[in-house]
Tab-separated table of C-alpha atoms in Angstrom:
chain	number	residue	atom	x	y	z
A	18	MET	CA	86.089	142.784	101.019
A	19	PRO	CA	88.018	139.428	101.288
A	20	LYS	CA	87.820	137.396	97.935
A	21	MET	CA	88.981	133.860	98.669
A	22	ALA	CA	89.788	131.535	101.444
A	23	LEU	CA	92.902	129.297	100.742
A	24	ALA	CA	94.656	126.529	102.860
A	25	GLY	CA	97.619	124.496	102.122
A	26	PRO	CA	100.629	122.668	103.578
A	27	SER	CA	103.113	125.554	103.928
A	28	THR	CA	103.479	129.230	103.840
A	29	LEU	CA	105.456	128.926	100.484
A	30	ALA	CA	102.359	127.269	98.707
A	31	VAL	CA	99.761	129.411	100.501
A	32	GLY	CA	101.877	132.681	99.838
A	33	LEU	CA	101.736	131.901	95.870
A	34	GLY	CA	97.963	131.320	96.076
A	35	GLU	CA	97.718	134.996	97.883
A	36	GLU	CA	99.763	136.290	94.936
A	37	VAL	CA	97.694	134.645	92.146
A	38	VAL	CA	94.334	135.879	93.760
A	39	ALA	CA	96.020	139.503	93.884
A	40	LEU	CA	96.668	139.061	90.155
A	41	GLY	CA	93.059	138.263	89.562
A	42	GLY	CA	93.113	134.636	89.456
A	43	THR	CA	90.260	132.190	90.166
A	44	ALA	CA	89.989	129.475	92.870
A	45	ALA	CA	91.130	127.072	90.431
A	46	ASP	CA	94.276	129.160	89.574
A	47	ALA	CA	94.974	129.577	93.370
A	48	VAL	CA	94.697	125.712	93.690
A	49	VAL	CA	96.932	124.816	90.636
A	50	ALA	CA	99.598	127.360	91.950
A	51	MET	CA	99.402	126.084	95.701
A	52	ALA	CA	99.534	122.445	94.466
A	53	MET	CA	102.446	122.842	92.290
A	54	VAL	CA	104.559	124.612	94.764
A	55	ALA	CA	103.739	121.912	97.407
A	56	MET	CA	104.691	119.135	94.993
A	57	CYS	CA	107.994	120.819	94.329
A	58	THR	CA	108.904	121.918	97.916
A	59	GLU	CA	107.673	119.000	100.246
A	60	PRO	CA	110.327	116.297	98.966
A	61	GLY	CA	109.345	112.839	100.424
A	62	VAL	CA	105.918	114.029	101.237
A	63	CYS	CA	105.196	114.779	97.672
A	64	ALA	CA	106.786	115.136	94.471
A	65	PRO	CA	106.210	116.938	90.816
A	66	GLY	CA	106.424	113.421	89.364
A	67	ALA	CA	103.054	112.630	91.328
A	68	GLY	CA	99.451	112.082	90.420
A	69	GLY	CA	96.141	113.171	91.925
A	70	TYR	CA	92.643	114.673	91.810
A	71	VAL	CA	91.096	117.941	91.701
A	72	THR	CA	87.648	118.336	92.706
A	73	VAL	CA	85.797	121.623	91.265
A	74	ASP	CA	82.408	122.663	92.399
A	75	ALA	CA	81.220	125.866	91.212
A	76	GLY	CA	77.753	125.575	92.726
A	77	ASP	CA	75.981	126.883	89.678
A	78	GLY	CA	76.473	123.424	87.710
A	79	GLU	CA	77.599	120.043	88.253
A	80	PRO	CA	80.728	119.392	89.978
A	81	VAL	CA	83.592	117.511	88.319
A	82	VAL	CA	86.491	115.518	89.400
A	83	VAL	CA	89.727	115.930	87.313
A	84	ASP	CA	91.590	112.459	87.418
A	85	GLY	CA	95.179	112.894	86.979
A	86	TYR	CA	96.389	109.757	89.081
A	87	MET	CA	99.088	107.509	88.050
A	88	ALA	CA	98.480	105.001	85.439
A	89	VAL	CA	100.213	101.558	85.497
A	90	PRO	CA	103.486	101.803	83.349
A	91	GLY	CA	104.568	99.187	80.845
A	92	ILE	CA	102.882	99.689	77.521
A	93	GLY	CA	105.292	98.043	75.018
A	94	PHE	CA	107.815	97.310	77.743
A	95	THR	CA	110.259	94.282	76.901
A	96	GLY	CA	113.233	95.260	79.126
A	97	SER	CA	113.999	94.013	82.747
A	98	ALA	CA	112.842	96.294	85.788
A	99	ARG	CA	114.685	96.929	88.853
A	100	SER	CA	112.999	97.889	92.171
A	101	GLU	CA	113.949	97.354	95.771
A	102	SER	CA	111.852	96.451	99.006
A	103	VAL	CA	112.470	98.625	102.095
A	104	THR	CA	110.759	98.805	105.576
A	105	MET	CA	110.638	101.992	107.403
A	106	GLU	CA	109.792	102.620	110.996
A	107	TYR	CA	107.606	105.559	109.932
A	108	GLY	CA	104.057	105.053	111.015
A	109	GLY	CA	104.479	101.850	113.009
A	110	GLY	CA	106.213	100.166	110.229
A	111	VAL	CA	105.921	100.533	106.431
A	112	THR	CA	107.125	98.194	103.593
A	113	THR	CA	107.226	99.588	100.064
A	114	LEU	CA	109.022	98.957	96.820
A	115	VAL	CA	111.271	101.840	95.591
A	116	GLY	CA	113.703	102.718	92.837
A	117	PRO	CA	113.199	103.068	88.994
A	118	ALA	CA	110.813	100.146	88.595
A	119	SER	CA	108.464	101.602	91.109
A	120	ILE	CA	107.395	104.701	89.190
A	121	GLY	CA	104.015	105.003	87.724
A	122	VAL	CA	103.032	107.251	85.018
A	123	PRO	CA	102.636	110.812	86.590
A	124	GLY	CA	99.464	112.582	86.048
A	125	SER	CA	100.249	115.622	88.024
A	126	PHE	CA	101.279	118.016	84.993
A	127	ALA	CA	98.303	116.765	82.741
A	128	ALA	CA	95.739	117.424	85.677
A	129	VAL	CA	96.838	120.788	86.651
A	130	GLU	CA	97.138	122.166	83.002
A	131	VAL	CA	93.515	121.106	82.209
A	132	VAL	CA	92.180	122.611	85.432
A	133	SER	CA	94.259	125.864	84.709
A	134	ARG	CA	93.149	126.001	81.169
A	135	ARG	CA	89.238	125.130	81.812
A	136	PHE	CA	88.595	126.960	85.066
A	137	GLY	CA	91.402	129.481	85.445
A	138	ALA	CA	91.814	132.986	84.276
A	139	ILE	CA	95.774	133.673	84.856
A	140	GLY	CA	97.098	131.278	82.049
A	141	TRP	CA	99.015	128.189	82.172
A	142	ARG	CA	102.543	129.833	81.127
A	143	ARG	CA	102.210	132.517	83.834
A	144	LEU	CA	101.132	130.176	86.584
A	145	MET	CA	104.121	127.701	85.775
A	146	ASP	CA	106.648	130.817	85.643
A	147	LEU	CA	105.333	131.887	88.964
A	148	VAL	CA	105.956	128.241	90.662
A	149	ALA	CA	109.376	128.363	89.081
A	150	THR	CA	110.158	131.636	90.556
A	151	VAL	CA	109.294	130.238	93.951
A	152	VAL	CA	111.536	127.422	93.782
A	153	GLU	CA	114.446	128.416	91.572
A	154	ALA	CA	116.566	129.738	94.600
A	155	GLY	CA	115.705	126.884	96.795
A	156	PHE	CA	113.491	126.445	99.798
A	157	PRO	CA	113.724	125.551	103.399
A	158	LEU	CA	112.986	121.870	104.402
A	159	SER	CA	109.579	121.705	106.038
A	160	GLN	CA	109.065	119.930	109.450
A	161	ALA	CA	106.706	117.444	107.933
A	162	CYS	CA	109.478	116.543	105.454
A	163	GLU	CA	112.092	116.197	107.991
A	164	THR	CA	109.719	113.812	110.068
A	165	TYR	CA	109.256	111.588	107.360
A	166	LEU	CA	112.670	111.795	105.742
A	167	VAL	CA	114.551	110.739	109.096
A	168	ASP	CA	112.790	107.474	108.604
A	169	SER	CA	112.789	107.288	104.689
A	170	GLY	CA	115.938	109.165	103.590
A	171	PRO	CA	118.501	106.644	104.104
A	172	LEU	CA	116.641	103.935	102.682
A	173	ILE	CA	114.841	105.734	99.664
A	174	PHE	CA	116.470	109.197	99.015
A	175	SER	CA	120.176	108.494	99.318
A	176	GLN	CA	120.998	106.755	96.225
A	177	ASP	CA	120.142	109.052	93.389
A	178	PRO	CA	122.823	111.963	93.276
A	179	ALA	CA	120.364	114.758	92.740
A	180	CYS	CA	118.285	113.414	95.800
A	181	ARG	CA	121.084	113.061	97.980
A	182	ASP	CA	122.691	116.495	97.189
A	183	ALA	CA	119.407	118.005	97.661
A	184	LEU	CA	118.158	116.282	100.869
A	185	PHE	CA	121.493	115.411	102.850
A	186	SER	CA	123.999	117.321	104.621
A	187	GLY	CA	127.012	114.964	104.682
A	188	ASP	CA	125.580	111.603	105.972
A	189	ARG	CA	122.735	113.091	107.409
A	190	VAL	CA	119.138	114.055	106.440
A	191	LYS	CA	118.700	117.661	106.356
A	192	ARG	CA	116.547	119.274	109.302
A	193	ALA	CA	113.812	121.404	109.019
A	194	GLY	CA	114.656	124.935	108.047
A	195	GLU	CA	117.771	123.849	106.283
A	196	HIS	CA	118.101	124.836	102.522
A	197	VAL	CA	117.134	122.481	99.893
A	198	GLU	CA	117.668	122.965	96.112
A	199	PHE	CA	117.181	120.974	92.952
A	200	PRO	CA	118.924	123.162	90.402
A	201	ASP	CA	117.265	121.778	87.323
A	202	LEU	CA	113.691	122.013	88.760
A	203	ALA	CA	112.771	125.736	87.798
A	204	PRO	CA	114.185	125.513	84.167
A	205	THR	CA	111.932	122.279	83.638
A	206	LEU	CA	108.962	124.001	85.200
A	207	ARG	CA	109.421	127.070	82.715
A	208	LEU	CA	109.835	124.599	79.819
A	209	ILE	CA	106.359	122.853	80.739
A	210	GLY	CA	104.835	126.296	81.183
A	211	ARG	CA	106.306	127.515	77.771
A	212	GLU	CA	105.490	124.393	75.795
A	213	GLY	CA	102.663	123.068	77.635
A	214	ALA	CA	102.428	119.836	79.604
A	215	ASP	CA	102.508	117.959	76.261
A	216	THR	CA	106.338	118.262	76.304
A	217	PHE	CA	106.290	116.204	79.543
A	218	TYR	CA	104.269	113.406	77.840
A	219	ARG	CA	105.047	113.672	74.079
A	220	GLY	CA	107.941	116.122	73.614
A	221	ALA	CA	111.678	116.294	74.143
A	222	LEU	CA	111.226	116.114	77.716
A	223	ALA	CA	109.343	112.934	77.667
A	224	SER	CA	112.086	111.477	75.361
A	225	SER	CA	114.802	112.604	77.830
A	226	ILE	CA	112.851	111.225	80.949
A	227	VAL	CA	112.102	107.839	79.400
A	228	SER	CA	115.741	107.484	77.952
A	229	ASP	CA	117.339	107.911	81.488
A	230	LEU	CA	114.774	106.000	83.199
A	231	THR	CA	114.804	102.919	80.954
A	232	ALA	CA	118.514	102.775	81.314
A	233	ARG	CA	118.124	102.674	85.098
A	234	GLY	CA	115.424	99.774	85.087
A	235	SER	CA	112.231	101.674	84.855
A	236	ARG	CA	109.080	100.179	83.170
A	237	LEU	CA	108.063	103.555	82.175
A	238	THR	CA	107.945	103.910	78.185
A	239	ALA	CA	107.350	106.594	75.530
A	240	ASP	CA	103.834	105.003	75.101
A	241	ASP	CA	102.802	105.139	78.681
A	242	LEU	CA	103.530	109.103	78.632
A	243	GLY	CA	102.125	109.474	75.057
A	244	SER	CA	98.962	107.692	75.613
A	245	TYR	CA	98.383	109.502	79.120
A	246	ARG	CA	95.401	111.992	79.469
A	247	PRO	CA	93.412	113.535	82.368
A	248	VAL	CA	89.950	112.008	82.886
A	249	MET	CA	87.030	114.222	83.695
A	250	ARG	CA	84.774	112.340	85.987
A	251	GLU	CA	81.293	112.599	87.551
A	252	PRO	CA	82.134	112.579	91.260
A	253	LEU	CA	80.401	110.325	94.186
A	254	LYS	CA	77.627	112.096	95.785
A	255	ALA	CA	76.081	111.590	99.105
A	256	HIS	CA	73.395	113.745	101.016
A	257	VAL	CA	74.183	113.919	104.512
A	258	ALA	CA	72.111	116.260	107.257
A	259	GLY	CA	71.149	118.524	104.452
A	260	TRP	CA	74.729	118.928	102.974
A	261	ASP	CA	75.584	117.635	99.416
A	262	VAL	CA	78.788	115.979	99.662
A	263	VAL	CA	80.937	115.239	96.728
A	264	ALA	CA	84.232	113.345	96.596
A	265	ASN	CA	86.239	111.422	93.735
A	266	PRO	CA	84.879	108.345	92.206
A	267	PRO	CA	86.359	104.941	91.424
A	268	PRO	CA	88.869	103.482	90.343
A	269	ALA	CA	90.047	105.545	93.362
A	270	VAL	CA	88.961	104.015	96.532
A	271	GLY	CA	89.327	107.113	98.969
A	272	GLY	CA	85.918	108.733	97.982
A	273	ILE	CA	83.711	105.615	98.434
A	274	ALA	CA	85.424	104.887	101.900
A	275	VAL	CA	84.938	108.418	103.300
A	276	LEU	CA	81.382	108.841	102.188
A	277	ASP	CA	80.305	105.512	103.346
A	278	ALA	CA	81.877	105.906	106.939
A	279	VAL	CA	80.075	109.412	106.930
A	280	SER	CA	76.716	108.083	105.932
A	281	THR	CA	76.904	105.159	108.422
A	282	VAL	CA	77.518	107.350	111.292
A	283	LYS	CA	74.586	109.760	110.266
A	284	ARG	CA	72.391	106.723	110.075
A	285	LEU	CA	73.476	105.429	113.521
A	286	GLU	CA	73.048	109.071	115.001
A	287	GLY	CA	76.507	108.448	116.267
A	288	ALA	CA	78.306	112.045	115.945
A	289	GLU	CA	79.267	111.792	119.658
A	290	GLN	CA	80.087	108.227	119.978
A	291	HIS	CA	83.671	107.159	119.110
A	292	GLU	CA	82.875	103.304	119.183
A	293	VAL	CA	80.331	104.308	116.476
A	294	TRP	CA	83.004	105.919	114.507
A	295	LEU	CA	85.337	103.025	114.711
A	296	ASP	CA	82.689	100.586	113.573
A	297	ALA	CA	81.886	102.880	110.777
A	298	LEU	CA	85.460	103.294	109.523
A	299	VAL	CA	86.110	99.412	110.010
A	300	GLY	CA	83.083	98.881	107.627
A	301	ALA	CA	84.354	101.442	105.141
A	302	PHE	CA	87.634	99.667	104.996
A	303	ARG	CA	86.046	96.278	104.602
A	304	LEU	CA	83.859	97.921	101.678
A	305	ARG	CA	87.150	99.205	100.349
A	306	ARG	CA	88.714	95.867	100.301
A	307	ARG	CA	85.805	94.372	98.447
A	308	PHE	CA	86.091	97.188	95.867
A	309	GLU	CA	89.706	96.356	95.254
A	310	SER	CA	88.902	92.873	94.177
A	311	THR	CA	85.546	93.508	92.658
A	312	GLU	CA	85.456	93.363	88.695
A	313	ARG	CA	85.030	96.796	87.444
A	314	GLU	CA	81.455	96.041	85.774
A	315	LYS	CA	80.114	95.028	89.224
A	316	VAL	CA	81.373	98.477	90.891
A	317	GLY	CA	77.948	100.262	90.277
A	318	ALA	CA	76.045	97.654	92.309
A	319	LEU	CA	78.772	97.935	95.088
A	320	LEU	CA	78.282	101.805	95.223
A	321	GLU	CA	74.403	101.303	95.391
A	322	GLU	CA	74.797	98.993	98.389
A	323	ALA	CA	76.810	101.838	100.146
A	324	GLY	CA	73.999	104.250	99.380
A	325	LEU	CA	76.365	106.319	97.022
A	326	LYS	CA	75.965	107.510	93.392
A	327	ALA	CA	78.844	107.120	90.826
A	328	PRO	CA	78.978	108.389	87.194
A	329	SER	CA	102.827	110.193	100.861
A	330	THR	CA	100.534	113.255	99.777
A	331	ILE	CA	99.668	117.092	99.644
A	332	SER	CA	96.505	118.658	99.883
A	333	VAL	CA	95.092	122.311	99.056
A	334	ALA	CA	91.747	124.057	99.055
A	335	ALA	CA	90.143	127.230	97.986
A	336	VAL	CA	86.651	128.619	98.117
A	337	ASP	CA	85.759	132.048	96.687
A	338	GLN	CA	83.242	134.730	97.718
A	339	ALA	CA	80.894	133.646	94.989
A	340	GLY	CA	80.878	129.984	96.532
A	341	THR	CA	83.196	128.092	94.108
A	342	ALA	CA	84.994	125.381	96.018
A	343	VAL	CA	88.045	123.606	94.759
A	344	ALA	CA	90.095	120.847	96.585
A	345	ALA	CA	93.096	119.057	95.325
A	346	THR	CA	95.029	116.309	96.717
A	347	PHE	CA	98.350	115.056	95.083
A	348	SER	CA	100.502	112.060	95.903
A	349	ALA	CA	103.844	110.448	94.969
A	350	GLY	CA	103.400	107.398	97.378
A	351	TYR	CA	106.259	107.031	99.558
A	352	GLY	CA	108.501	108.333	96.925
A	353	SER	CA	110.688	106.270	94.406
A	354	GLY	CA	114.038	108.031	95.254
A	355	VAL	CA	114.534	108.806	91.676
A	356	VAL	CA	115.114	112.072	89.697
A	357	PRO	CA	115.304	111.774	86.091
A	358	LYS	CA	118.768	113.253	84.925
A	359	GLY	CA	118.655	116.965	84.085
A	360	THR	CA	114.890	117.692	85.241
A	361	GLY	CA	114.967	118.089	88.836
A	362	LEU	CA	111.660	116.348	89.001
A	363	LEU	CA	111.372	113.754	92.046
A	364	MET	CA	109.113	110.734	90.973
A	365	ASN	CA	106.638	108.577	92.581
A	366	ASN	CA	106.773	105.015	93.618
A	367	SER	CA	103.002	104.135	93.132
A	368	VAL	CA	103.739	100.852	91.638
A	369	GLY	CA	105.520	99.965	94.880
A	370	GLU	CA	102.757	100.905	97.204
A	371	ILE	CA	101.871	97.270	98.139
A	372	GLU	CA	98.681	98.148	100.033
A	373	LEU	CA	97.257	99.762	96.826
A	374	VAL	CA	98.447	96.637	94.419
A	375	PRO	CA	96.299	93.982	95.918
A	376	GLY	CA	97.021	91.426	93.009
A	377	GLY	CA	100.809	92.133	92.985
A	378	VAL	CA	102.695	93.957	90.393
A	379	ASP	CA	102.479	91.143	87.761
A	380	GLY	CA	98.784	91.476	88.140
A	381	LEU	CA	98.728	95.176	86.824
A	382	VAL	CA	97.378	95.972	83.376
A	383	PRO	CA	99.529	98.737	81.553
A	384	GLY	CA	97.694	101.988	81.006
A	385	GLU	CA	95.050	101.474	83.669
A	386	ARG	CA	94.691	103.986	86.490
A	387	MET	CA	95.958	102.845	89.940
A	388	LEU	CA	94.207	102.605	93.060
A	389	SER	CA	94.310	105.491	95.375
A	390	ASN	CA	93.321	106.779	98.897
A	391	MET	CA	92.962	110.131	98.042
A	392	ALA	CA	89.603	112.081	98.302
A	393	PRO	CA	89.544	115.697	97.852
A	394	THR	CA	85.909	116.585	98.860
A	395	THR	CA	83.483	119.424	98.939
A	396	ALA	CA	80.234	119.921	100.849
A	397	ARG	CA	77.388	122.420	100.099
A	398	SER	CA	74.366	123.328	101.868
A	399	GLY	CA	72.499	126.471	100.468
A	400	SER	CA	75.166	129.287	100.306
A	401	ASP	CA	77.321	127.442	102.700
A	402	VAL	CA	80.435	125.376	101.112
A	403	ILE	CA	83.425	123.914	102.393
A	404	ALA	CA	86.574	122.255	100.330
A	405	ILE	CA	88.857	119.870	102.289
A	406	GLY	CA	91.464	117.436	101.564
A	407	SER	CA	94.294	115.534	103.453
A	408	PRO	CA	97.433	113.637	102.938
A	409	GLY	CA	98.217	110.384	104.739
A	410	ALA	CA	97.920	107.130	102.643
A	411	ASP	CA	95.058	105.079	104.008
A	412	ARG	CA	94.728	107.464	106.963
A	413	ILE	CA	93.179	110.087	104.510
A	414	THR	CA	89.880	108.154	104.925
A	415	SER	CA	89.749	108.348	108.693
A	416	ALA	CA	90.923	111.953	108.754
A	417	LEU	CA	88.258	113.286	106.239
A	418	ALA	CA	85.552	111.243	107.523
A	419	ILE	CA	86.089	112.352	111.256
A	420	THR	CA	86.517	115.912	110.211
A	421	LEU	CA	83.235	115.709	108.117
A	422	ILE	CA	81.368	113.873	110.961
A	423	ARG	CA	82.406	116.574	113.393
A	424	PHE	CA	81.446	119.405	110.862
A	425	LEU	CA	78.388	117.952	109.430
A	426	LEU	CA	76.896	116.103	112.190
A	427	GLY	CA	78.678	117.314	115.363
A	428	GLY	CA	78.300	121.080	114.804
A	429	ASP	CA	81.994	122.063	115.120
A	430	ASP	CA	83.064	124.730	113.303
A	431	LEU	CA	85.906	123.959	110.605
A	432	PRO	CA	89.078	124.597	112.859
A	433	LYS	CA	87.563	122.563	115.686
A	434	ALA	CA	86.408	119.747	113.358
A	435	VAL	CA	89.933	119.510	111.659
A	436	GLU	CA	91.646	119.506	115.052
A	437	HIS	CA	89.405	116.661	116.629
A	438	PRO	CA	91.440	113.744	117.988
A	439	ARG	CA	91.475	111.062	115.399
A	440	LEU	CA	91.337	107.168	115.138
A	441	HIS	CA	92.425	104.826	112.532
A	442	PRO	CA	91.737	101.303	111.907
A	443	GLU	CA	95.304	99.628	111.009
A	444	ARG	CA	93.596	96.303	110.719
A	445	VAL	CA	90.172	95.046	110.217
A	446	ASP	CA	90.418	91.358	110.711
A	447	PRO	CA	90.827	91.237	113.688
A	448	VAL	CA	90.523	95.196	114.300
A	449	ALA	CA	93.590	96.930	115.594
A	450	VAL	CA	93.483	100.670	116.210
A	451	ALA	CA	95.778	103.636	116.303
A	452	ALA	CA	94.157	106.572	118.064
A	453	GLU	CA	94.999	110.069	119.487
A	454	ARG	CA	94.192	110.737	123.280
A	455	GLY	CA	91.047	112.319	124.047
A	456	LEU	CA	88.778	109.709	122.420
A	457	ASP	CA	86.466	107.487	124.477
A	458	LEU	CA	87.827	104.178	123.496
A	459	GLU	CA	88.714	101.100	125.105
A	460	GLY	CA	90.436	97.762	124.450
A	461	PRO	CA	93.851	96.152	124.288
A	462	SER	CA	94.231	96.563	120.381
A	463	ILE	CA	94.655	100.364	120.439
A	464	ARG	CA	98.028	101.884	119.788
A	465	TRP	CA	97.722	105.404	121.492
A	466	TYR	CA	99.335	108.457	120.432
A	467	GLU	CA	99.959	110.869	123.291
A	468	GLU	CA	99.917	114.171	121.096
A	469	PRO	CA	98.111	114.996	117.755
A	470	HIS	CA	100.642	113.428	114.988
A	471	MET	CA	101.119	113.791	111.218
A	472	PHE	CA	100.505	110.086	111.092
A	473	PHE	CA	96.922	110.813	111.095
A	474	GLY	CA	96.972	113.107	108.201
A	475	GLY	CA	96.770	116.740	107.808
A	476	VAL	CA	93.460	118.121	106.800
A	477	ASN	CA	93.447	121.511	104.947
A	478	GLY	CA	90.187	123.176	104.447
A	479	ALA	CA	88.540	126.456	103.101
A	480	GLY	CA	84.901	127.603	103.090
A	481	MET	CA	82.141	130.077	102.967
A	482	ILE	CA	80.082	129.762	106.061
A	483	GLY	CA	77.168	132.052	107.113
A	484	GLY	CA	78.539	134.680	104.420
A	485	GLU	CA	81.973	134.758	105.762
A	486	LEU	CA	85.093	133.066	104.190
A	487	VAL	CA	87.024	130.840	106.639
A	488	ALA	CA	90.413	128.937	105.995
A	489	TYR	CA	92.230	126.384	108.166
A	490	ALA	CA	95.164	124.097	108.136
A	491	ASP	CA	95.624	121.073	110.209
A	492	ARG	CA	98.389	121.728	112.959
A	493	ARG	CA	99.424	118.158	112.840
A	494	ARG	CA	101.337	119.216	109.537
A	495	VAL	CA	102.235	122.833	110.324
A	496	GLY	CA	100.270	124.170	107.261
A	497	ALA	CA	99.055	127.385	106.254
A	498	ALA	CA	95.687	129.175	105.816
A	499	CYS	CA	94.551	132.708	104.912
A	500	VAL	CA	91.659	134.811	103.798
A	501	VAL	CA	92.513	137.249	101.123
């Protein structure tokens, strides 16, 4: 009898998930394994020096979100920082800050270790050894990575020698299928498995990382790493059409936007009306903008107003036969292009994600969690349950909202809901829209994509529906899914 449904961004990631299930691992073990492989083997799209969220919904207790997102660096920092502004053609034009000063405090290892230890059965050291085995001989570059690196590679990933050696062939970015290897990566992963994530934050590895990055102009300090802890948060909750929907809460902005959009479409009975979707998403993005500028003590009132309760990127999901659902999303932003010497660990550029730093870099408070669009989500109705997530920067909101609208409200099965044409408000004042063909929309402000495109995210989902396990990976990003 099948035990688990798995979905992720690549056959490498999902393949290790299958192996973990065969070894007796839980849904949490499978998600940790898949997430770590994806972070390590999707350079540019994500990185091991990332941050993210894991939503765990066991069905027989209160769900929880493990917040392992990036924190603002700079505790005790007194030096000078160096970053560079670049503008890529990717996604219609993106400007971001890169280089050592763009690196936020990574939370990836802290988050997945606590998930492994609290909800897993395999053991942290064994999981990390399995991940290291997958990456130690190198791996083929994915199509999603090539698509992103064509635009970002020369601007972001060509300066650091470790990046250039791994991702370039001569003067060109490597193509999908070509061999990529970070020689120091597997030994570093085994070290973190053997000594625990603590060595990344407070041990010899932490000292080595800080020493190298400080010399290169980073704000990251030993106090930043030493004070970092994952946070167990009560999730956002919404009841929609008989489903209890759970997503990550503030200070992330992704969950509130997704649930607000879906709840608005339900209230307006607009599951079949694409203009209603657009209005709901525009409203959700306006709400998100208000949240970004709202004092933290006023957040509760803003969530009540939205009808909610509160207490670049990879996404993985797992659901087991008992109905435990786990979804995880991790991001390294657009990538800093920096690998601390001797580690093989690509780093994030979360400080340089201008759209998520509304007050500017100088307004950030060292130690605070940064804003995020990510929203790993579960939905449960009786014995039916799904776990979904998506990469895609601010398109995460629209990708997940439209998938949930079609699944919860429109009656689509999971694959059909994931593949439904998408739209995304690129601007809300005045409104400008990007959309895939197949939607009933009109207007001069629509930027049409003739085919489904990775710009609109890449939803990965797993579920138990009608007593049957189901898994599906969005074809926009050539992911992988299986039932084992």
